[in-house]
Amino acid sequence: MIQVSGLAFLFLLPVLIAAQLSGSVGPLTSYSAKAAVKTCDVTDYGAVADLSTDLGTALASAFAACQSGGLVVIPQGDYALSTWVTLSGGSAWALQLDGTIYRTGTDAGNMIFIEHTSDFELFSSTSSGAVQGYGYEYHVNGSLSGPRILRLYDVSDFSVHDIALVDAPSFHFSMDTCSNGEVYNMAIRGGNSGGLDGIDVWSTNMWIHDVMVTNKDECVTVKSPAKNILVESTHCNWSGGCAIGSLGSDTDIADVIYRNIYTIESNQMMMIKSNGGSGSVSNVVFENFIGHSNAYSLDVDQYWSSISTVAGDGVSLSNMTFSNWSGTCASGTQRGPIKFACADGAPCTDMTVTDFNMWTDSGSSIYYTCRSAFGDGACLKDGSASSYAVVTETITSAPSSYSAPTLPDDLTTNFGTTASIPIPTIPTSFYPGVTPISALLGNDASSKRSIPDVVSATASASATYSLITFSTSSTLSSLSTSTPIGESFGRPRQEQGGRESSGADNHERRLSKKRHAGLDSVLL
Ligand SMILES: *[C@@H]1O[C@H](CO)[C@@H](O)[C@H](O)[C@H]1NC(C)=O
Ligand SMILES: *[C@@H]1O[C@H](CO)[C@@H](O)[C@H](O)[C@H]1NC(C)=O
Ligand SMILES: *[C@@H]1O[C@H](CO)[C@@H](O)[C@H](O)[C@H]1NC(C)=O
Ligand SMILES: *[C@@H]1O[C@H](CO)[C@@H](O)[C@H](O)[C@H]1NC(C)=O
């Protein structure tokens, strides 16, 4: 087993990371040093790994005892979470999740909400800790009004790693107004629907790497405000795809790199999305992207019709480089692999497309479109003068080097929205040919779960409900923290390029109307 101490991080990071980050990331103290100060095992505070006793109150008590320096441990075993926890304050603490937490409560909000803390680490020492959200119990009813799994707000100098988040009723993992964070060696696996975001980040100085996301919404997405964000080695394994947005008024995003991003069967490889709005996104690099069978590939859409128009001339996008993209889109004649639909009121400037080698799964040509977009490469126009209407460039021969490797274990079908989703093991490869930066903490993560999703994988919904204790008391964490404009809770994404011919999509569409009603109640 490899232990990576906080000290090692401080020492190594300035060497490992790109100038992209503004300083070191991760906890300041190793979890073993924290354990030496104090260890608070939840089973000493009332938790029982019996899939029925509520973990929420025990976890809150263990946290209270260890929050000013210590290690809170959830040992291996299967726990029920019926009341949500807000772990607020403290510093120099860590949460070791070696067990599996199963959602049994039904409140909205966040199952686990960590805020106002620093020098923090959430991890599994065996790489097999997980949270099972059983979101399908909501999704089968067409509802996205259940809880998010994990939210960090105002947390600094921290890491989250070696855990799996599965089937969130709503979002999986959001980081809001955090700083100096590292997220790695994670698997997120959700239902095949919009509204089930993987990782959303609006924060400063964050390094997110070696993560896998399956869902049909945000893979790893940067929202505003954000600065110094590095996203690397990400496997969007049948997802919505990565994005920046949705962007609204006073957008403030700068210094972002996405590198080594592998995307299959998703809505897009990278989307920048807005509709009106103001402010800017600048100094962004998107390099080494591999795509297979995605609807859109490079998709800048400042007239995105899936969100309402926000007041303003448009968000100004400048100094962005898209380099070394390869692979194929699903249909290059239906949705070409380059789309710059920039705001006429705030044209894109200093865009660069270079070493772009995408081709198409079907058909024998592809097209690029540009509107009010200036820079170098593809259909971009020189200068920055004024707006212009859509121009289209058609490409009729495949780039010689479009073909790109696949990962060995790509999903061959999605998980739908109506059945329980199995908890995955954390992968050890997230981008072809690139070794993950840190080894998994657990060296045998595969065979440790006593009750994988067997309970519900085959059982009917009603059988699963026997686990639910419908608690009335609530330590519900609120949605009071800031929500970025345009954060779309569950807007179905089929409009913007789902795989329209499949039966699953039709099913999706039928569900989506019902979903909006549920969504509004989450947001407001
Ligand atoms: C889904 O609908 C069924 C039947 O109306 C209901 O019993 C169940 O509680 C609903 N599930 C959720 C999570 O609301
Ligand atoms: C453009 O962005 C790159 C990458 O972030 C950065 O290195 C460069 O300094 C930026 N150029 C300007 C003129 O700001
Ligand atoms: C381009 O991306 C491919 C696939 O990830 C990689 O093997 C290659 O080294 C990259 N080329 C450059 C110049 O970075
Ligand atoms: C992609 O997802 C599938 C299904 O969850 C999984 O078996 C596979 O390991 C994932 N791929 C990688 C490279 O992790």
Coordinates of C-alpha atoms and ligand atoms in Angstrom, one line a residue:
M1 CA 0.0 0.0 0.0
I2 CA 1.3 3.4 -0.9
Q3 CA 0.8 6.2 1.5
V4 CA 1.2 9.7 0.1
S5 CA 1.8 12.2 2.8
G6 CA 0.7 15.8 2.7
L7 CA 4.3 16.7 3.1
A8 CA 5.3 14.8 0.0
F9 CA 2.7 16.7 -1.8
L10 CA 4.0 20.0 -0.8
F11 CA 7.4 18.9 -1.9
L12 CA 6.5 17.3 -5.1
L13 CA 3.8 19.4 -6.6
P14 CA 5.8 22.4 -7.8
V15 CA 7.7 20.0 -9.9
L16 CA 4.8 17.9 -11.1
I17 CA 2.3 20.5 -12.0
A18 CA 2.0 23.0 -14.8
A19 CA 2.5 26.6 -14.1
Q20 CA -1.2 26.5 -14.6
L21 CA -1.8 26.2 -10.9
S22 CA -1.0 29.2 -8.7
G23 CA 0.6 27.1 -5.9
S24 CA 0.5 23.8 -4.2
V25 CA -2.7 21.8 -3.8
G26 CA -3.9 19.2 -1.3
P27 CA -3.9 18.8 2.4
L28 CA -1.2 20.3 4.5
T29 CA -0.9 17.4 6.9
S30 CA -1.0 13.7 6.1
Y31 CA -3.9 11.6 7.3
S32 CA -1.6 9.4 9.3
A33 CA -0.3 12.5 11.2
K34 CA -3.9 13.4 11.8
A35 CA -4.7 9.9 13.0
A36 CA -1.8 10.2 15.4
V37 CA -3.5 13.3 16.9
K38 CA -6.9 11.6 17.3
T39 CA -9.0 9.0 15.6
C40 CA -12.8 9.0 15.7
D41 CA -14.3 5.8 14.4
V42 CA -18.0 6.3 13.6
T43 CA -18.8 2.9 15.2
D44 CA -17.8 4.4 18.5
Y45 CA -20.4 7.1 18.0
G46 CA -23.4 4.9 17.2
A47 CA -22.8 3.8 13.6
V48 CA -23.6 0.2 12.8
A49 CA -22.8 -1.4 9.5
D50 CA -26.2 -3.1 9.3
L51 CA -27.7 -1.2 6.3
S52 CA -30.4 0.2 8.6
T53 CA -29.0 2.3 11.5
D54 CA -28.6 5.9 10.4
L55 CA -25.0 6.8 9.8
G56 CA -25.8 10.5 9.7
T57 CA -25.9 11.3 13.4
A58 CA -22.9 9.1 14.2
L59 CA -20.9 10.7 11.5
A60 CA -21.8 14.2 12.8
S61 CA -20.8 13.2 16.3
A62 CA -17.5 11.6 15.2
F63 CA -16.7 14.8 13.2
A64 CA -17.5 17.0 16.3
A65 CA -14.9 15.0 18.3
C66 CA -12.2 15.1 15.6
Q67 CA -12.8 18.3 13.7
S68 CA -10.0 20.3 15.3
G69 CA -7.4 17.8 14.2
G70 CA -8.0 14.1 13.7
L71 CA -9.1 11.3 11.5
V72 CA -12.8 10.3 11.2
V73 CA -13.0 6.7 10.1
I74 CA -16.0 4.9 8.5
P75 CA -14.7 1.3 8.5
Q76 CA -15.4 -1.2 5.9
G77 CA -19.1 -2.3 6.0
D78 CA -22.4 -1.3 4.6
Y79 CA -24.1 1.8 6.2
A80 CA -27.4 3.4 5.7
L81 CA -27.6 7.2 5.4
S82 CA -31.1 8.4 6.3
T83 CA -30.3 11.9 7.5
W84 CA -27.9 14.1 5.6
V85 CA -24.8 15.6 7.3
T86 CA -23.3 19.0 7.2
L87 CA -19.7 18.9 8.5
S88 CA -18.9 22.5 9.0
G89 CA -15.8 24.1 10.3
G90 CA -12.7 22.6 11.9
S91 CA -9.3 22.1 10.3
A92 CA -6.5 19.6 9.9
W93 CA -9.0 16.7 9.7
A94 CA -9.6 13.8 7.3
L95 CA -12.5 11.5 6.5
Q96 CA -11.5 8.0 5.7
L97 CA -14.4 6.2 3.9
D98 CA -13.6 2.6 3.7
G99 CA -17.2 1.4 3.9
T100 CA -20.1 1.9 1.5
I101 CA -22.8 4.4 2.3
Y102 CA -26.3 3.6 0.9
R103 CA -28.8 6.4 0.6
T104 CA -32.0 5.5 2.5
G105 CA -33.2 9.0 3.3
T106 CA -35.3 11.0 0.9
D107 CA -34.6 14.6 1.7
A108 CA -33.4 17.0 -1.0
G109 CA -30.1 18.9 -0.4
N110 CA -26.7 17.3 -0.1
M111 CA -26.1 13.9 1.4
I112 CA -22.7 14.9 2.6
F113 CA -21.9 18.6 2.7
I114 CA -18.5 19.7 3.9
E115 CA -17.9 23.5 4.4
H116 CA -15.7 26.1 6.0
T117 CA -12.8 23.9 6.6
S118 CA -9.1 23.6 5.7
D119 CA -6.3 21.0 5.5
F120 CA -8.9 18.4 4.7
E121 CA -8.8 15.0 3.0
L122 CA -11.6 12.7 2.0
F123 CA -10.4 9.3 0.8
S124 CA -10.6 5.5 1.0
S125 CA -7.5 3.7 2.2
T126 CA -8.6 0.6 0.3
S127 CA -9.8 2.5 -2.8
S128 CA -13.1 0.8 -2.3
G129 CA -15.1 3.3 -0.3
A130 CA -18.2 4.4 -2.1
V131 CA -21.5 6.2 -1.8
Q132 CA -24.5 4.5 -3.5
G133 CA -27.2 7.1 -4.1
Y134 CA -29.8 4.8 -5.6
G135 CA -30.9 7.7 -7.8
Y136 CA -32.8 5.3 -10.1
E137 CA -35.5 5.2 -7.5
Y138 CA -36.2 8.8 -8.4
H139 CA -35.3 8.6 -12.1
V140 CA -37.7 5.8 -12.7
N141 CA -40.4 8.2 -11.7
G142 CA -39.0 10.9 -13.9
S143 CA -37.8 13.0 -10.9
L144 CA -34.5 14.7 -10.4
S145 CA -35.5 16.2 -7.1
G146 CA -33.5 14.0 -4.9
P147 CA -30.3 14.9 -3.2
R148 CA -26.8 15.5 -4.5
I149 CA -24.2 13.2 -3.1
L150 CA -21.2 15.4 -2.2
R151 CA -20.7 19.1 -2.0
L152 CA -17.7 21.0 -0.8
Y153 CA -18.1 24.7 -0.1
D154 CA -15.4 27.1 1.1
V155 CA -12.8 24.3 1.7
S156 CA -9.1 25.1 1.2
D157 CA -6.0 22.9 1.0
F158 CA -7.7 19.6 0.5
S159 CA -8.0 16.5 -1.5
V160 CA -10.7 14.0 -2.4
H161 CA -9.5 10.6 -3.8
D162 CA -9.9 6.9 -4.2
I163 CA -13.7 6.9 -3.7
A164 CA -16.6 6.1 -6.0
L165 CA -19.8 8.1 -6.1
V166 CA -22.7 6.1 -7.7
D167 CA -26.1 6.9 -9.1
A168 CA -26.7 10.3 -7.5
P169 CA -30.4 11.3 -7.5
S170 CA -29.1 14.7 -8.6
F171 CA -25.5 16.0 -8.9
H172 CA -22.6 13.8 -7.9
F173 CA -19.9 16.2 -6.7
S174 CA -19.7 20.0 -6.6
M175 CA -16.9 22.2 -5.4
D176 CA -17.9 25.7 -4.8
T177 CA -15.6 28.6 -3.7
C178 CA -12.9 26.2 -2.7
S179 CA -9.1 26.7 -3.2
N180 CA -5.9 24.6 -3.4
G181 CA -7.7 21.3 -4.0
E182 CA -6.8 18.1 -5.6
V183 CA -9.2 15.5 -6.9
Y184 CA -8.0 12.2 -8.3
N185 CA -8.5 8.5 -8.7
M186 CA -12.2 8.7 -8.6
A187 CA -15.0 6.9 -10.4
I188 CA -18.4 8.5 -10.8
R189 CA -21.1 6.5 -12.3
G190 CA -24.6 7.8 -12.8
G191 CA -27.7 7.2 -14.8
N192 CA -28.1 8.1 -18.4
S193 CA -29.8 11.4 -18.0
G194 CA -29.2 15.1 -17.9
G195 CA -29.1 16.6 -14.4
L196 CA -26.7 14.1 -13.0
D197 CA -23.6 16.1 -13.2
G198 CA -20.3 14.4 -12.5
I199 CA -17.8 17.0 -11.2
D200 CA -18.7 20.7 -11.2
V201 CA -16.0 23.1 -10.0
W202 CA -16.1 26.9 -9.4
S203 CA -13.1 27.6 -7.3
T204 CA -9.4 28.6 -7.5
N205 CA -6.2 26.7 -7.9
M206 CA -7.6 23.2 -8.4
W207 CA -6.1 20.1 -9.9
I208 CA -8.5 17.4 -11.0
H209 CA -6.9 14.4 -12.6
D210 CA -7.4 10.7 -13.2
V211 CA -11.2 10.6 -12.9
M212 CA -13.8 8.6 -14.7
V213 CA -17.3 9.8 -15.2
T214 CA -20.3 8.0 -16.6
N215 CA -23.7 9.9 -16.8
K216 CA -25.4 12.0 -19.4
D217 CA -24.4 15.4 -18.2
E218 CA -21.3 17.3 -17.1
C219 CA -18.2 15.1 -17.0
V220 CA -15.7 17.6 -15.4
T221 CA -17.1 21.1 -15.9
V222 CA -15.8 24.5 -14.9
K223 CA -18.3 27.1 -13.8
S224 CA -17.9 30.8 -13.0
P225 CA -16.0 32.2 -11.1
A226 CA -12.9 30.0 -11.5
K227 CA -9.2 30.6 -11.9
N228 CA -6.2 28.4 -12.2
I229 CA -7.9 25.1 -12.9
L230 CA -6.0 22.1 -14.4
V231 CA -8.1 19.1 -15.5
E232 CA -6.0 16.1 -16.7
S233 CA -6.5 12.5 -17.7
T234 CA -10.2 12.3 -17.6
H235 CA -12.3 9.5 -19.0
C236 CA -15.7 10.6 -19.9
N237 CA -16.9 7.0 -20.2
W238 CA -20.4 7.5 -21.8
S239 CA -21.2 10.9 -20.3
G240 CA -22.4 14.3 -21.4
G241 CA -18.9 15.4 -21.8
C242 CA -16.7 18.2 -20.3
A243 CA -17.8 21.8 -20.5
I244 CA -17.2 25.4 -19.4
G245 CA -20.6 26.8 -18.4
S246 CA -23.3 27.5 -18.5
L247 CA -22.1 31.1 -18.3
G248 CA -24.3 34.1 -17.4
S249 CA -23.7 37.6 -16.1
D250 CA -20.3 38.8 -15.0
T251 CA -18.6 35.5 -16.0
D252 CA -15.1 35.4 -14.6
I253 CA -13.0 32.4 -15.7
A254 CA -9.3 32.5 -16.5
D255 CA -6.2 30.2 -16.7
V256 CA -7.7 26.8 -17.4
I257 CA -6.1 23.8 -19.0
Y258 CA -7.9 20.6 -20.0
R259 CA -5.3 18.0 -21.1
N260 CA -5.6 14.3 -21.9
I261 CA -9.3 14.2 -22.1
Y262 CA -10.8 10.9 -23.5
T263 CA -14.5 11.0 -24.3
I264 CA -16.8 8.3 -25.8
E265 CA -20.5 8.2 -26.6
S266 CA -21.1 11.7 -25.1
N267 CA -22.9 14.8 -26.1
Q268 CA -19.6 16.6 -26.7
M269 CA -15.8 16.4 -26.1
M270 CA -15.8 20.0 -24.9
M271 CA -18.5 22.6 -24.9
I272 CA -18.5 26.3 -23.9
K273 CA -22.1 27.2 -23.4
S274 CA -23.9 30.4 -22.9
N275 CA -26.8 32.4 -24.2
G276 CA -26.3 36.2 -23.7
G277 CA -24.5 37.2 -20.5
S278 CA -21.4 39.2 -19.8
G279 CA -17.9 39.0 -18.5
S280 CA -15.1 36.8 -19.9
V281 CA -13.3 33.5 -20.2
S282 CA -9.7 33.8 -21.2
N283 CA -6.4 32.0 -21.4
V284 CA -7.6 28.4 -21.8
V285 CA -5.9 25.5 -23.4
F286 CA -7.6 22.3 -24.5
E287 CA -4.9 19.8 -25.6
N288 CA -4.7 16.1 -26.3
F289 CA -8.3 15.2 -26.7
I290 CA -9.4 11.8 -28.0
G291 CA -13.0 11.3 -29.0
H292 CA -15.0 8.4 -30.2
S293 CA -18.6 8.5 -31.4
N294 CA -19.6 11.7 -29.7
A295 CA -22.4 13.9 -31.0
Y296 CA -20.5 17.2 -30.9
S297 CA -16.8 17.5 -30.5
L298 CA -15.4 21.0 -30.2
D299 CA -18.6 23.0 -29.5
V300 CA -18.6 26.7 -28.6
D301 CA -22.2 27.7 -28.5
Q302 CA -23.0 31.2 -27.3
Y303 CA -26.6 30.9 -28.5
W304 CA -27.3 27.7 -26.6
S305 CA -31.0 27.3 -26.8
S306 CA -31.3 24.9 -23.8
I307 CA -30.9 27.9 -21.4
S308 CA -32.9 31.1 -21.3
T309 CA -31.2 34.1 -22.7
V310 CA -29.4 36.1 -20.1
A311 CA -29.1 39.9 -20.4
G312 CA -25.9 41.2 -22.0
D313 CA -24.0 41.2 -25.3
G314 CA -22.5 37.9 -24.6
V315 CA -19.6 36.5 -22.7
S316 CA -16.2 37.4 -24.2
L317 CA -14.1 34.4 -25.0
S318 CA -10.4 35.1 -25.8
N319 CA -7.0 33.4 -26.0
M320 CA -8.1 29.8 -26.3
T321 CA -6.0 27.1 -27.9
F322 CA -7.5 23.8 -29.1
S323 CA -4.6 21.5 -30.1
N324 CA -4.0 17.8 -30.9
W325 CA -7.5 16.5 -31.1
S326 CA -8.1 13.1 -32.7
G327 CA -10.7 10.4 -33.2
T328 CA -14.1 10.5 -34.7
C329 CA -17.4 12.2 -34.1
A330 CA -20.6 10.2 -34.7
S331 CA -21.8 12.0 -37.8
G332 CA -19.7 14.7 -39.3
T333 CA -22.4 15.7 -41.7
Q334 CA -25.0 16.0 -39.0
R335 CA -22.9 17.7 -36.4
G336 CA -19.4 18.7 -37.6
P337 CA -16.6 18.4 -35.2
I338 CA -15.8 22.1 -35.0
K339 CA -18.5 24.6 -34.1
F340 CA -17.7 28.2 -33.1
A341 CA -21.0 30.0 -32.6
C342 CA -19.6 33.1 -30.9
A343 CA -21.8 36.0 -29.7
D344 CA -22.2 38.6 -32.4
G345 CA -22.1 41.2 -29.6
A346 CA -18.8 39.9 -28.2
P347 CA -16.9 38.0 -30.9
C348 CA -14.4 35.3 -29.9
T349 CA -10.8 36.6 -30.3
D350 CA -7.5 34.9 -30.4
M351 CA -8.8 31.4 -30.9
T352 CA -6.3 28.9 -32.2
V353 CA -7.1 25.5 -33.6
T354 CA -4.1 23.4 -34.4
D355 CA -3.3 19.8 -35.0
F356 CA -7.0 19.0 -35.2
N357 CA -7.5 15.6 -36.8
M358 CA -11.0 14.5 -36.2
W359 CA -13.0 12.4 -38.7
T360 CA -16.4 10.8 -38.7
D361 CA -17.9 7.4 -37.8
S362 CA -20.5 7.6 -40.6
G363 CA -20.5 9.4 -43.9
S364 CA -17.6 10.6 -46.0
S365 CA -17.3 14.3 -45.1
I366 CA -17.4 16.6 -42.1
Y367 CA -17.9 20.3 -41.8
Y368 CA -16.7 23.1 -39.5
T369 CA -18.7 26.2 -38.8
C370 CA -17.6 29.6 -37.5
R371 CA -19.6 32.6 -36.5
S372 CA -18.1 35.8 -35.1
A373 CA -15.0 33.9 -34.3
F374 CA -11.5 35.2 -34.9
G375 CA -8.1 33.6 -34.7
D376 CA -6.1 31.0 -36.5
G377 CA -7.1 27.6 -38.0
A378 CA -10.2 25.8 -39.2
C379 CA -12.8 28.3 -40.4
L380 CA -11.7 31.1 -38.0
K381 CA -11.3 34.5 -39.6
D382 CA -8.3 36.8 -39.2
G383 CA -8.5 39.8 -36.9
S384 CA -11.2 40.7 -34.4
A385 CA -13.1 43.4 -36.1
S386 CA -16.8 42.7 -36.0
S387 CA -19.4 40.0 -36.0
Y388 CA -20.0 37.8 -39.0
A389 CA -22.7 35.3 -40.0
V390 CA -22.1 31.5 -40.0
V391 CA -19.5 30.3 -42.5
T392 CA -19.1 26.6 -43.2
E393 CA -16.1 24.7 -44.4
T394 CA -16.5 21.2 -45.7
I395 CA -13.7 18.6 -45.4
T396 CA -14.0 15.6 -47.7
S397 CA -10.9 13.6 -46.9
A398 CA -10.0 12.1 -43.6
P399 CA -6.9 13.5 -41.8
S400 CA -4.2 10.9 -42.1
S401 CA -3.8 10.7 -38.3
Y402 CA -7.3 10.8 -37.1
S403 CA -7.4 7.3 -35.7
A404 CA -6.9 7.3 -32.0
P405 CA -6.6 4.5 -29.4
T406 CA -9.5 3.3 -27.3
L407 CA -9.4 2.4 -23.6
P408 CA -9.8 -1.3 -23.0
D409 CA -12.9 -1.0 -20.9
D410 CA -15.1 1.5 -22.6
L411 CA -18.8 1.0 -21.8
T412 CA -20.6 -0.7 -24.6
T413 CA -24.0 0.4 -23.3
N414 CA -25.2 3.0 -20.8
F415 CA -26.8 2.3 -17.4
G416 CA -30.2 3.7 -18.3
T417 CA -32.3 5.4 -15.5
T418 CA -34.5 2.6 -14.3
A419 CA -32.4 0.0 -12.6
S420 CA -29.8 0.1 -9.9
I421 CA -26.2 0.9 -11.0
P422 CA -23.4 -1.3 -9.8
I423 CA -20.6 0.3 -7.9
P424 CA -17.4 0.3 -10.0
T425 CA -13.9 -0.3 -8.9
I426 CA -11.6 2.7 -9.5
P427 CA -9.9 2.3 -12.8
T428 CA -6.1 2.4 -13.1
S429 CA -6.1 4.0 -16.6
F430 CA -8.0 7.2 -17.6
Y431 CA -6.3 8.2 -20.8
P432 CA -4.6 6.0 -23.4
G433 CA -0.8 5.7 -22.8
V434 CA -0.8 7.9 -19.7
T435 CA 0.0 6.5 -16.3
P436 CA -2.1 7.9 -13.5
I437 CA -0.2 10.4 -11.4
S438 CA -0.8 8.6 -8.1
A439 CA -1.2 4.9 -7.6
L440 CA -4.4 3.7 -6.0
L441 CA -4.2 3.6 -2.2
G442 CA -5.8 0.2 -2.0
N443 CA -3.9 -2.5 -3.9
D444 CA -6.8 -4.9 -4.1
A445 CA -9.8 -2.7 -4.6
S446 CA -11.8 -5.3 -6.5
S447 CA -13.3 -7.8 -4.2
K448 CA -14.2 -6.2 -1.0
R449 CA -17.8 -5.4 -1.0
S450 CA -20.0 -7.7 0.9
I451 CA -23.3 -6.4 -0.5
P452 CA -22.5 -5.0 -3.9
D453 CA -25.6 -3.8 -5.6
V454 CA -27.0 -7.3 -5.5
V455 CA -29.8 -6.2 -3.2
S456 CA -31.3 -3.9 -5.7
A457 CA -29.7 -4.9 -9.0
T458 CA -32.3 -7.6 -9.4
A459 CA -34.9 -6.6 -6.9
S460 CA -37.9 -4.5 -7.7
A461 CA -38.1 -1.0 -6.5
S462 CA -40.5 -1.9 -3.7
A463 CA -38.0 -4.5 -2.3
T464 CA -35.4 -1.8 -2.2
Y465 CA -37.8 0.6 -0.4
S466 CA -37.8 -1.8 2.5
L467 CA -34.5 -0.2 3.4
I468 CA -35.9 3.3 3.5
T469 CA -36.7 4.7 6.9
F470 CA -38.4 7.9 5.8
S471 CA -36.9 10.0 8.5
T472 CA -38.8 13.1 9.4
S473 CA -36.1 14.7 11.5
S474 CA -33.6 16.4 9.3
T475 CA -30.1 17.7 9.5
L476 CA -30.6 18.7 6.0
S477 CA -27.9 20.8 4.6
S478 CA -29.4 23.7 2.7
L479 CA -28.9 24.9 -0.8
S480 CA -28.0 28.3 0.6
T481 CA -24.6 28.5 -0.9
S482 CA -24.2 30.3 -4.1
T483 CA -25.3 28.6 -7.2
P484 CA -23.8 29.7 -10.4
I485 CA -26.0 31.3 -12.9
G486 CA -27.2 28.9 -15.5
E487 CA -26.3 25.8 -13.4
S488 CA -28.8 23.6 -15.0
F489 CA -30.3 21.1 -12.7
G490 CA -31.3 18.4 -15.0
R491 CA -32.0 20.2 -18.2
P492 CA -32.3 17.3 -20.5
R493 CA -29.5 17.4 -23.0
Q494 CA -31.1 15.6 -25.9
E495 CA -31.8 18.8 -27.7
Q496 CA -28.2 19.6 -28.0
G497 CA -27.2 16.4 -29.6
G498 CA -28.2 13.2 -28.0
R499 CA -28.3 10.2 -30.1
E500 CA -31.6 10.9 -31.4
S501 CA -32.2 7.7 -33.3
S502 CA -32.1 5.4 -30.3
G503 CA -35.1 4.1 -28.4
A504 CA -33.5 5.1 -25.2
D505 CA -33.6 8.7 -26.2
N506 CA -37.2 8.6 -26.9
H507 CA -37.7 7.3 -23.5
E508 CA -35.5 10.1 -22.2
R509 CA -37.6 12.7 -23.9
R510 CA -40.8 11.3 -22.5
L511 CA -39.3 11.6 -19.0
S512 CA -37.8 15.0 -19.5
K513 CA -41.0 17.0 -19.3
K514 CA -41.9 15.5 -15.9
R515 CA -38.4 16.2 -14.8
H516 CA -38.6 20.0 -15.2
A517 CA -41.3 20.2 -12.6
G518 CA -39.2 18.3 -10.1
L519 CA -36.2 20.4 -10.9
D520 CA -37.7 23.7 -10.3
S521 CA -38.5 22.6 -6.8
V522 CA -34.9 21.8 -6.2
L523 CA -33.6 25.1 -7.4
L524 CA -36.1 27.5 -5.9
Ligands
LIG1 C1 -41.7 6.6 -7.3 O1 -43.0 6.3 -7.5 C2 -43.5 5.3 -6.7 C3 -45.0 5.0 -7.2 O2 -45.7 6.2 -7.2 C4 -43.5 5.7 -5.2 O3 -44.0 4.7 -4.4 C5 -42.0 6.0 -4.9 O4 -42.0 6.5 -3.5 C6 -41.5 7.0 -5.8 N1 -40.0 7.1 -5.5 C7 -39.5 8.2 -5.1 C8 -38.0 8.1 -4.8 O5 -40.1 9.2 -4.9
LIG2 C1 -2.9 33.1 -23.5 O1 -3.0 31.9 -22.7 C2 -1.9 31.2 -22.5 C3 -2.3 29.9 -21.8 O2 -3.0 30.1 -20.7 C4 -0.9 32.0 -21.6 O3 0.3 31.3 -21.4 C5 -0.6 33.3 -22.3 O4 0.1 34.2 -21.5 C6 -1.9 34.0 -22.7 N1 -1.7 35.2 -23.5 C7 -2.0 36.4 -23.2 C8 -1.7 37.5 -24.2 O5 -2.6 36.7 -22.1
LIG3 C1 -1.3 14.1 -29.2 O1 -2.2 13.2 -28.5 C2 -1.8 11.9 -28.6 C3 -2.9 11.1 -28.0 O2 -3.0 11.4 -26.7 C4 -0.4 11.7 -28.0 O3 0.0 10.3 -28.1 C5 0.6 12.6 -28.6 O4 1.8 12.5 -27.9 C6 0.1 14.0 -28.6 N1 1.0 14.8 -29.3 C7 1.6 15.9 -28.8 C8 2.4 16.6 -29.8 O5 1.4 16.2 -27.7
LIG4 C1 -15.9 2.4 -18.3 O1 -17.0 2.0 -17.7 C2 -17.2 0.6 -17.6 C3 -18.5 0.3 -17.0 O2 -18.6 1.0 -15.8 C4 -16.1 -0.1 -16.8 O3 -16.3 -1.5 -16.8 C5 -14.8 0.3 -17.4 O4 -13.8 -0.2 -16.6 C6 -14.7 1.8 -17.6 N1 -13.5 2.0 -18.3 C7 -12.4 2.4 -17.7 C8 -11.2 2.6 -18.5 O5 -12.3 2.6 -16.5

